[in-house]
Coordinates of C-alpha atoms and ligand atoms in Angstrom, one line a residue:
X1 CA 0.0 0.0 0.0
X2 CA 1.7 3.5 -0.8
X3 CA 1.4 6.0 1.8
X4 CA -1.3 7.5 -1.1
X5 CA -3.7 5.2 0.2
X6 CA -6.8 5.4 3.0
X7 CA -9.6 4.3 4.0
X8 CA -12.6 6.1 6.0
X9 CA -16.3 6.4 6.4
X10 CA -17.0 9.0 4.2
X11 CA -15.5 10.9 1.0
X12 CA -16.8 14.3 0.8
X13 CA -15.7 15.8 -2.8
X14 CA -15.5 19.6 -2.2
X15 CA -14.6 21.8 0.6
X16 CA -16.9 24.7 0.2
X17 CA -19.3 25.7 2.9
X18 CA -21.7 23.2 2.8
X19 CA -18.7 19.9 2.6
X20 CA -17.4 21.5 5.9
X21 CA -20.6 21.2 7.7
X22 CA -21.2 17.8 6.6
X23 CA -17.8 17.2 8.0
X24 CA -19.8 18.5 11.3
X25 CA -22.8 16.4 10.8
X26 CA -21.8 13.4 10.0
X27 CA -19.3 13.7 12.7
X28 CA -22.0 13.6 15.3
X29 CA -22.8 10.6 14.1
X30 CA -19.3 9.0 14.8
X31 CA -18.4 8.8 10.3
X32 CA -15.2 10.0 9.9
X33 CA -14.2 12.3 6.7
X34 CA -11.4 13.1 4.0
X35 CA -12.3 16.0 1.6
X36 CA -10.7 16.3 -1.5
X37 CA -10.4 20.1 -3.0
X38 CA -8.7 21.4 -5.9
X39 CA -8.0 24.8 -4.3
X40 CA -5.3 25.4 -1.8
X41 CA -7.6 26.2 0.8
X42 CA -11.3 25.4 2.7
X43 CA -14.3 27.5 1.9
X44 CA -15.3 26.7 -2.2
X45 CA -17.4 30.3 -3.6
X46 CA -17.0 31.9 -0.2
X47 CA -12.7 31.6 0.3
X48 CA -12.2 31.8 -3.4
X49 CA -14.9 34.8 -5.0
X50 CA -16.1 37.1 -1.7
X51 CA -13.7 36.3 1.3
X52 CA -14.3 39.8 2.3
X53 CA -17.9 40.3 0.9
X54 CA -20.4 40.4 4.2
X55 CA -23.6 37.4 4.0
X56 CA -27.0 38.6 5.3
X57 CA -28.3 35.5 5.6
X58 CA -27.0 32.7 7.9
X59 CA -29.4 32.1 10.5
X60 CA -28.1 33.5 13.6
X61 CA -25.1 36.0 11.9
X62 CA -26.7 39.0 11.0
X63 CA -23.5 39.6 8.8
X64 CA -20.3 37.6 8.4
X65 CA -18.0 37.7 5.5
X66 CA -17.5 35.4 3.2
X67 CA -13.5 34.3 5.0
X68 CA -15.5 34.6 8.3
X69 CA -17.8 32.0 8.0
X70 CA -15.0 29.7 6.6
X71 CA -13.3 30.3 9.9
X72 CA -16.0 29.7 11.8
X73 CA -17.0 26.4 10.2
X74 CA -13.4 24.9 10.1
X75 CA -13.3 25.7 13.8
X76 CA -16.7 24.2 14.6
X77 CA -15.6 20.8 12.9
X78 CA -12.1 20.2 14.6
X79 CA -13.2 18.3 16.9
X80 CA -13.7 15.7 14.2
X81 CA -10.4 15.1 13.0
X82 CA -11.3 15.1 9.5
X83 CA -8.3 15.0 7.0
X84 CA -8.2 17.2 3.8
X85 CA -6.9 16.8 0.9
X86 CA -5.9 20.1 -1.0
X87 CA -4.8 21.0 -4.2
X88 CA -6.5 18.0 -5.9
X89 CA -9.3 17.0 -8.2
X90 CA -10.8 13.9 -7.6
X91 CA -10.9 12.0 -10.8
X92 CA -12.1 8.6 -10.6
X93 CA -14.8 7.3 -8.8
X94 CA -15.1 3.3 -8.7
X95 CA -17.4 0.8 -6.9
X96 CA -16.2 -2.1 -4.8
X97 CA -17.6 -4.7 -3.2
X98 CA -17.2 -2.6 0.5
X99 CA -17.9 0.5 -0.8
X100 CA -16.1 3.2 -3.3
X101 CA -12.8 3.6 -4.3
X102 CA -12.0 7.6 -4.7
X103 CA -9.2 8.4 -7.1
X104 CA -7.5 11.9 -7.7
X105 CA -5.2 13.5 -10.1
X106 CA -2.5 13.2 -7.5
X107 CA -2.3 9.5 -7.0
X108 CA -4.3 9.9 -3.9
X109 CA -6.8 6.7 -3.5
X110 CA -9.3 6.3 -0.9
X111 CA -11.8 3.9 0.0
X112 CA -14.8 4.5 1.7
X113 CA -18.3 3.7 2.3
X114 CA -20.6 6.7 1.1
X115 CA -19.5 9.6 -1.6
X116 CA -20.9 13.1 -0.9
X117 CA -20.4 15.2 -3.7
X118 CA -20.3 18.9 -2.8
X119 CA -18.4 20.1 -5.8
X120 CA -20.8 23.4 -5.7
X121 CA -20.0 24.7 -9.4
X122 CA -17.8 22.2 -10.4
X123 CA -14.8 23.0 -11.0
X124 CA -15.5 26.4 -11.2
X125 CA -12.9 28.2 -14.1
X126 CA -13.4 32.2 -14.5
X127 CA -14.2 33.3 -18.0
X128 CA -11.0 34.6 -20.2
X129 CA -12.7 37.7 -21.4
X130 CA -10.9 37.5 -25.5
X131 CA -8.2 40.1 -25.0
X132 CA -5.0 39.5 -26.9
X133 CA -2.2 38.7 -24.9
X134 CA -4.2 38.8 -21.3
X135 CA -2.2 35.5 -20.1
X136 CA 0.8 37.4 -19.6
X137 CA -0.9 40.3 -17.0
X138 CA -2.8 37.2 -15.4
X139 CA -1.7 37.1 -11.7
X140 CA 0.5 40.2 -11.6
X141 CA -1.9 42.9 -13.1
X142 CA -5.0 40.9 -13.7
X143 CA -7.4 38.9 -11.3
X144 CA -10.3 37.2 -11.5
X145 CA -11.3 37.5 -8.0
X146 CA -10.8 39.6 -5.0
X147 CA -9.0 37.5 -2.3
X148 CA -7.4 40.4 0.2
X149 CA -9.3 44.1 -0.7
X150 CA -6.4 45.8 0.2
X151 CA -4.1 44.3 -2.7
X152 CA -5.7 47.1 -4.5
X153 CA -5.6 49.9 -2.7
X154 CA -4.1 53.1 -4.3
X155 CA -4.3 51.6 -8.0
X156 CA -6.2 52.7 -10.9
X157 CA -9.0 50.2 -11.8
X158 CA -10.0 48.5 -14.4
X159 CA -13.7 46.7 -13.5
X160 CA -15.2 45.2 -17.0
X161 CA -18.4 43.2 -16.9
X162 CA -22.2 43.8 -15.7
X163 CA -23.2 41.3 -13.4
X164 CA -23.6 41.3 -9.4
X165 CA -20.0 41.0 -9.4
X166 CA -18.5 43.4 -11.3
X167 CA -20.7 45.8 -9.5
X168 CA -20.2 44.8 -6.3
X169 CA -16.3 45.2 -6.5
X170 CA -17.0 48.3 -8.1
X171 CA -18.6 49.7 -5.2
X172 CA -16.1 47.8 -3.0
X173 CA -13.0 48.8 -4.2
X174 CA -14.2 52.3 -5.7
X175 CA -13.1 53.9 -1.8
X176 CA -9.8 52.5 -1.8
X177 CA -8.3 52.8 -5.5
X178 CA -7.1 55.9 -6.4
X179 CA -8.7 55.6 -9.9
X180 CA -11.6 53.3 -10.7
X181 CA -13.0 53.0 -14.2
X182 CA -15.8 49.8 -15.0
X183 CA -16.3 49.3 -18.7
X184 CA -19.3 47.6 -19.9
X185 CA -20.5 47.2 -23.6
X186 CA -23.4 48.7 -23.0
X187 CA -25.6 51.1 -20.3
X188 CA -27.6 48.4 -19.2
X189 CA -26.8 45.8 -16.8
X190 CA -27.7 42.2 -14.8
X191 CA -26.5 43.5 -11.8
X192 CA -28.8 44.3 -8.9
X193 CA -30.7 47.6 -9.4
X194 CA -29.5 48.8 -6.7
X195 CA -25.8 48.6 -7.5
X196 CA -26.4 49.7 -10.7
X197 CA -27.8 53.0 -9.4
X198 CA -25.3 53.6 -6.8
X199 CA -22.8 53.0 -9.6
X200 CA -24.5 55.5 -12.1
X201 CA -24.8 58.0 -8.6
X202 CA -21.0 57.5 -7.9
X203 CA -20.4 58.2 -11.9
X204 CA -22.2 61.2 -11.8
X205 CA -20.1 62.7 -8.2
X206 CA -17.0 62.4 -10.7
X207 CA -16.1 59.7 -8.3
X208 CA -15.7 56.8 -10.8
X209 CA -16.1 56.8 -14.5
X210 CA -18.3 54.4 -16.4
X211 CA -17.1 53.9 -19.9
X212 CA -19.4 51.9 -22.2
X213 CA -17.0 49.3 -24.6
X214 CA -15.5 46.2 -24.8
X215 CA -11.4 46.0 -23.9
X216 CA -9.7 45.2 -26.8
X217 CA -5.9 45.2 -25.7
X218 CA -3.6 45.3 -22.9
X219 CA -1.0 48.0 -23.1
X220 CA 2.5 47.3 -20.3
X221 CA 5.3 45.2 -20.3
X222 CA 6.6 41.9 -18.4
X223 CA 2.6 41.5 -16.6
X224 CA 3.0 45.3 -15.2
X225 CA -0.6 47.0 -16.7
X226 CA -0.1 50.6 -17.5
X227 CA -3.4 51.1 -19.6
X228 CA -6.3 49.3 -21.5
X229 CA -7.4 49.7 -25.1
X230 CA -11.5 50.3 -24.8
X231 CA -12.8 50.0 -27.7
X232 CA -16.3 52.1 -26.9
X233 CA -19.1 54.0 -29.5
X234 CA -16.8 56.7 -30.4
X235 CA -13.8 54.9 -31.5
X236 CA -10.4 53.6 -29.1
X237 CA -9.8 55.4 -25.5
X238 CA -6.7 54.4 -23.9
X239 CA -7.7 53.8 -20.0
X240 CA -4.7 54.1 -17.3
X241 CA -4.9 51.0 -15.2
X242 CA -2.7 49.3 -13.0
X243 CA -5.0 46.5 -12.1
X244 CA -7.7 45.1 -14.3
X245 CA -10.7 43.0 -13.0
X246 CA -12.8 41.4 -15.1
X247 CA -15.8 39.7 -14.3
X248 CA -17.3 37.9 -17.6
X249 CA -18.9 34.9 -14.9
X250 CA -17.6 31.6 -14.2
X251 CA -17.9 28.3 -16.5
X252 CA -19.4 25.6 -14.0
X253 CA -17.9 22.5 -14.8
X254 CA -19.4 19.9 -13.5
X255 CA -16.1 17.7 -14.8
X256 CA -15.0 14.1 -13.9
X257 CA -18.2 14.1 -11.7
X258 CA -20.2 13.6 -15.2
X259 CA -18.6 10.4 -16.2
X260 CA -20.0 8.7 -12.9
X261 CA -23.4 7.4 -14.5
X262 CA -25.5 9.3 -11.7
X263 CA -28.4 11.3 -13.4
X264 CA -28.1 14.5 -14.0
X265 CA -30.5 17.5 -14.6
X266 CA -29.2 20.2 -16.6
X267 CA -25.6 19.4 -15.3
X268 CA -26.7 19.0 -12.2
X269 CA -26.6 16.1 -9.3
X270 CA -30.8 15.1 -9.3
X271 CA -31.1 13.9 -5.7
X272 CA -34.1 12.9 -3.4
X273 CA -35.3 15.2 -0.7
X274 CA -35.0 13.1 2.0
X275 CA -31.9 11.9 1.9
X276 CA -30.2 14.0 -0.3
X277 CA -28.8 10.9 -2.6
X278 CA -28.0 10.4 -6.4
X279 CA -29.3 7.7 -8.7
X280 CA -26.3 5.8 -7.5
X281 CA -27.2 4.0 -3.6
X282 CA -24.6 5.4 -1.7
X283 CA -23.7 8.6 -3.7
X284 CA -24.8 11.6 -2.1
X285 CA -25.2 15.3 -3.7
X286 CA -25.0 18.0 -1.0
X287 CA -25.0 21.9 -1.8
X288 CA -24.9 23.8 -5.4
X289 CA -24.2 20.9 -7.3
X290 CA -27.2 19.1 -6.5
X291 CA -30.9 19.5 -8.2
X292 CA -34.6 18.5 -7.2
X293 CA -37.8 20.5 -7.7
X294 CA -37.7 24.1 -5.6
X295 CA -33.9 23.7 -5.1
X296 CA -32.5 27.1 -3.9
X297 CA -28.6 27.6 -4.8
X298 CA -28.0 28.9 -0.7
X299 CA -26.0 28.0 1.9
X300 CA -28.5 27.5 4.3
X301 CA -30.1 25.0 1.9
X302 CA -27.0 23.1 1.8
X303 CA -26.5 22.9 5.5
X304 CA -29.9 21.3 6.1
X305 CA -28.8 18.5 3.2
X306 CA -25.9 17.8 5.4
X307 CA -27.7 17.3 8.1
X308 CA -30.2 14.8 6.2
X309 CA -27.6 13.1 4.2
X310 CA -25.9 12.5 7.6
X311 CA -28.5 10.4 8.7
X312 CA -28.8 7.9 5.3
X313 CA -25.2 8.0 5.2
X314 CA -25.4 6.3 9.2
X315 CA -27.3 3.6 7.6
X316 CA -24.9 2.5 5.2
X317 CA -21.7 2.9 7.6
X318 CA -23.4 1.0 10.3
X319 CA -26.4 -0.7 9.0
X320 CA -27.0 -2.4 12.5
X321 CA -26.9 0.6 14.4
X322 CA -30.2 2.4 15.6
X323 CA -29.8 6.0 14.7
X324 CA -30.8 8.3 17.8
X325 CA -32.2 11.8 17.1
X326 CA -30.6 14.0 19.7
X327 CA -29.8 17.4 20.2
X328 CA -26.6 18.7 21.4
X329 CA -28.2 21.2 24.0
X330 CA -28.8 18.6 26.3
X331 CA -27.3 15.4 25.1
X332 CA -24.1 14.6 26.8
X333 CA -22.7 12.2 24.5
X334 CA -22.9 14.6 21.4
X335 CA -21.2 17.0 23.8
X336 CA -18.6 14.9 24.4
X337 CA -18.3 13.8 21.3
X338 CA -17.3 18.2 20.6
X339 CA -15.0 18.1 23.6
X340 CA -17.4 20.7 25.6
X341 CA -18.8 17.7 28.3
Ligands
LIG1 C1 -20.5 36.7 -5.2 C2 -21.4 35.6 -4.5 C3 -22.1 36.0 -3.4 C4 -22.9 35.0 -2.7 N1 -23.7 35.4 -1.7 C5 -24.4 34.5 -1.0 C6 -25.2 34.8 0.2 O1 -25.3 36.0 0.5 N2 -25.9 33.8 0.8 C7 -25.9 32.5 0.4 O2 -26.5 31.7 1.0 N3 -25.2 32.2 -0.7 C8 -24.4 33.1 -1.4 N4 -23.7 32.7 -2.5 C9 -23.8 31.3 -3.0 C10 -22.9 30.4 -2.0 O3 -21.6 30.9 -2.0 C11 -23.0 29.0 -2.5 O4 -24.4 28.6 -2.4 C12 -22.1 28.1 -1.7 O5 -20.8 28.4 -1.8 C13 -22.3 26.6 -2.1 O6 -21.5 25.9 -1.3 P1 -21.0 24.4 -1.8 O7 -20.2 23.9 -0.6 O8 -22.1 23.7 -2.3 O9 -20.1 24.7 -3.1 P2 -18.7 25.7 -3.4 O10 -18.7 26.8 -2.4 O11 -18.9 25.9 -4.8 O12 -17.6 24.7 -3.1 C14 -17.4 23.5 -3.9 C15 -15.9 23.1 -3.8 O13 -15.8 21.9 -4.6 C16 -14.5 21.9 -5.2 N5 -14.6 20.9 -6.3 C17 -15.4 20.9 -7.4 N6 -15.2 19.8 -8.2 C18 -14.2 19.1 -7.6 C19 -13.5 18.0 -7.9 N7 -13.8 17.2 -9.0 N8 -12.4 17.6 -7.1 C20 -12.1 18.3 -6.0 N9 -12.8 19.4 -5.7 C21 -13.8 19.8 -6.4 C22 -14.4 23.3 -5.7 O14 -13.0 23.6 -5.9 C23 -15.0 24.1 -4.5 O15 -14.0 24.5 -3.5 C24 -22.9 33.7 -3.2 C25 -22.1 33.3 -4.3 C26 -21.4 34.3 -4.9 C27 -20.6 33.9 -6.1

């Protein structure tokens, strides 16, 4: 066996929100956990697009940033020992006569009893926008998300898109640069109304500039941005910019997840609402990757899978074991079981 190899209860592809707290949930049930994420980090949407964004709506936080809530969860499941895998993508998915065998793209193999997807958007990839020559600014002068605000304080902006994301970094970031400009091909946008006022409100105060185009070429040297080509309804403007953002969405891969023969609707996991599981027995779909009629693409709605999967997934694990329903207010052996008893 190489070192490569383990075995555990329960695979949980994805460490976005809703993995981590079925890491918590299916820890209360004594099923111990490996996740598997390709990104360096725990926390899927919330680490990797709006770490600093504040969430309105996790019951009980009136606000908590994106980072925040990642914090919170990783140190609300510790008690459970669960071991990640970062940096990978989970490739191969096989049936044995125990269980699964979990394969990634670094030689990493485990077996387990019960899968739980919770690969959210896939493997999400931002959208290239089609600007000659943007691979060489990528990472030094241009980013397709916001991980630490301050990285762009003091530098002339370049937001492009107009969706809820390239407005909200607009108004995000507009206090801190010392230059913001957000080019979008036209005046109308998907973005929130809201935003889209504010914006047009800020535009007017002189203290951002909307220009309407499409960025046609990059103009620095070795990754350093100097200034953009925007290519807008009177002809070329060159725009100064230091940083450029753009925000042209995110292609939600479902990947290797697709070649597992579970059914899918619309490229997404269809699961039963009871106990959150695929067309394949013991294949569970947790989270933004999973479908059924009045789905709702939320974190709370994920949380409450986890906590339902948890249960079905008992059954497998330990088919001879009655499940008890208790609550961790007063039961002692859940308490114990989080090292507060
Ligand atoms: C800008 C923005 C604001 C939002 N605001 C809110 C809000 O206010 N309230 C709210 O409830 N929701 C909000 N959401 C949605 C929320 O972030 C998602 O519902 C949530 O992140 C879904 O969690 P998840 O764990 O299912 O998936 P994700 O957070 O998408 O995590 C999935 C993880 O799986 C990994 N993965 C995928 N495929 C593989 C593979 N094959 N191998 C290994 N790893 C894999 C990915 O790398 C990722 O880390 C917002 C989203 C965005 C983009």
């Amino acid at each position: 066996m190489t070192s490569n190899y383990h075995e555990t209860d329960v695979v949980i592809v994805g460490a976005g929100p809703c993995g981590l707290f079925a890491v918590f949930e299916l820890g209360l049930l004594d099923l111990k956990c490996h996740l598997i994420d390709i990104l360096d980090r725990p926390g899927g949407q919330c680490a990797e697009l709006y770490p600093e964004k504040p969430i309105y709506d996790i019951p009980g936080c009136p606000i908590i940033s994106g980072q925040e809530l990642v914090d919170k969860l990783m140190e609300q499941i510790r008690p459970f020992g669960a071991e990640f895998h970062f940096g990978e993508m989970v490739s191969e998915l096989e049936r044995t006569e125990t269980g699964f065998r979990v394969r990634t793209d670094a030689n990493t193999t485990i077996a387990c009893k019960v899968v739980v997807v919770a690969a959210g958007g896939g493997s999400f990839q931002p959208k290239r926008p089609p600007i000659p020559g943007i691979e060489e600014y990528e990472g030094k002068s241009v980013f397709y998300s916001v991980r630490r605000m301050d990285d762009f304080r003091g530098h002339d902006l370049l937001v492009v898109g107009g969706g809820d994301s390239a407005l909200d970094w607009t108004l995000n970031l507009q206090p801190i640069a010392n230059k913001l400009t957000l080019v979008h091909r036209r005046p109308e946008f998907r973005a929130a109304p809201d935003s889209v006022n504010k914006m047009f409100a800020l535009n007017e105060r002189g203290e951002l500039t909307f220009q309407q185009g499409q960025v046609t070429g990059l103009i620095g040297e070795a990754g350093e941005l100097k200034a953009a080509v925007v290519k807008g309804p009177d002809g070329d403007v060159e725009v100064p910019a230091t940083r450029l953002l753009p925000f042209f969405g995110l292609t939600m891969k479902l990947g290797p997840v697709a070649e597992w023969g579970l059914n899918l609707h619309e490229e997404l996991i269809a699961v039963d609402t009871a106990r959150f599981e695929s067309s394949e027995p013991g294949i569970f779909a947790i989270g933004d990757i999973n479908w059924y009629p009045g789905k709702l693409k939320l974190i709370l709605s994920g949380f409450h899978e986890a906590a339902l999967m948890s249960q079905a997934a008992k059954k497998i694990v330990h088919p001879n074991q009655r499940v008890v329903f208790q609550y961790t207010t007063s039961s002692t052996s859940l308490q114990k079981k989080l090292g507060v008893a």
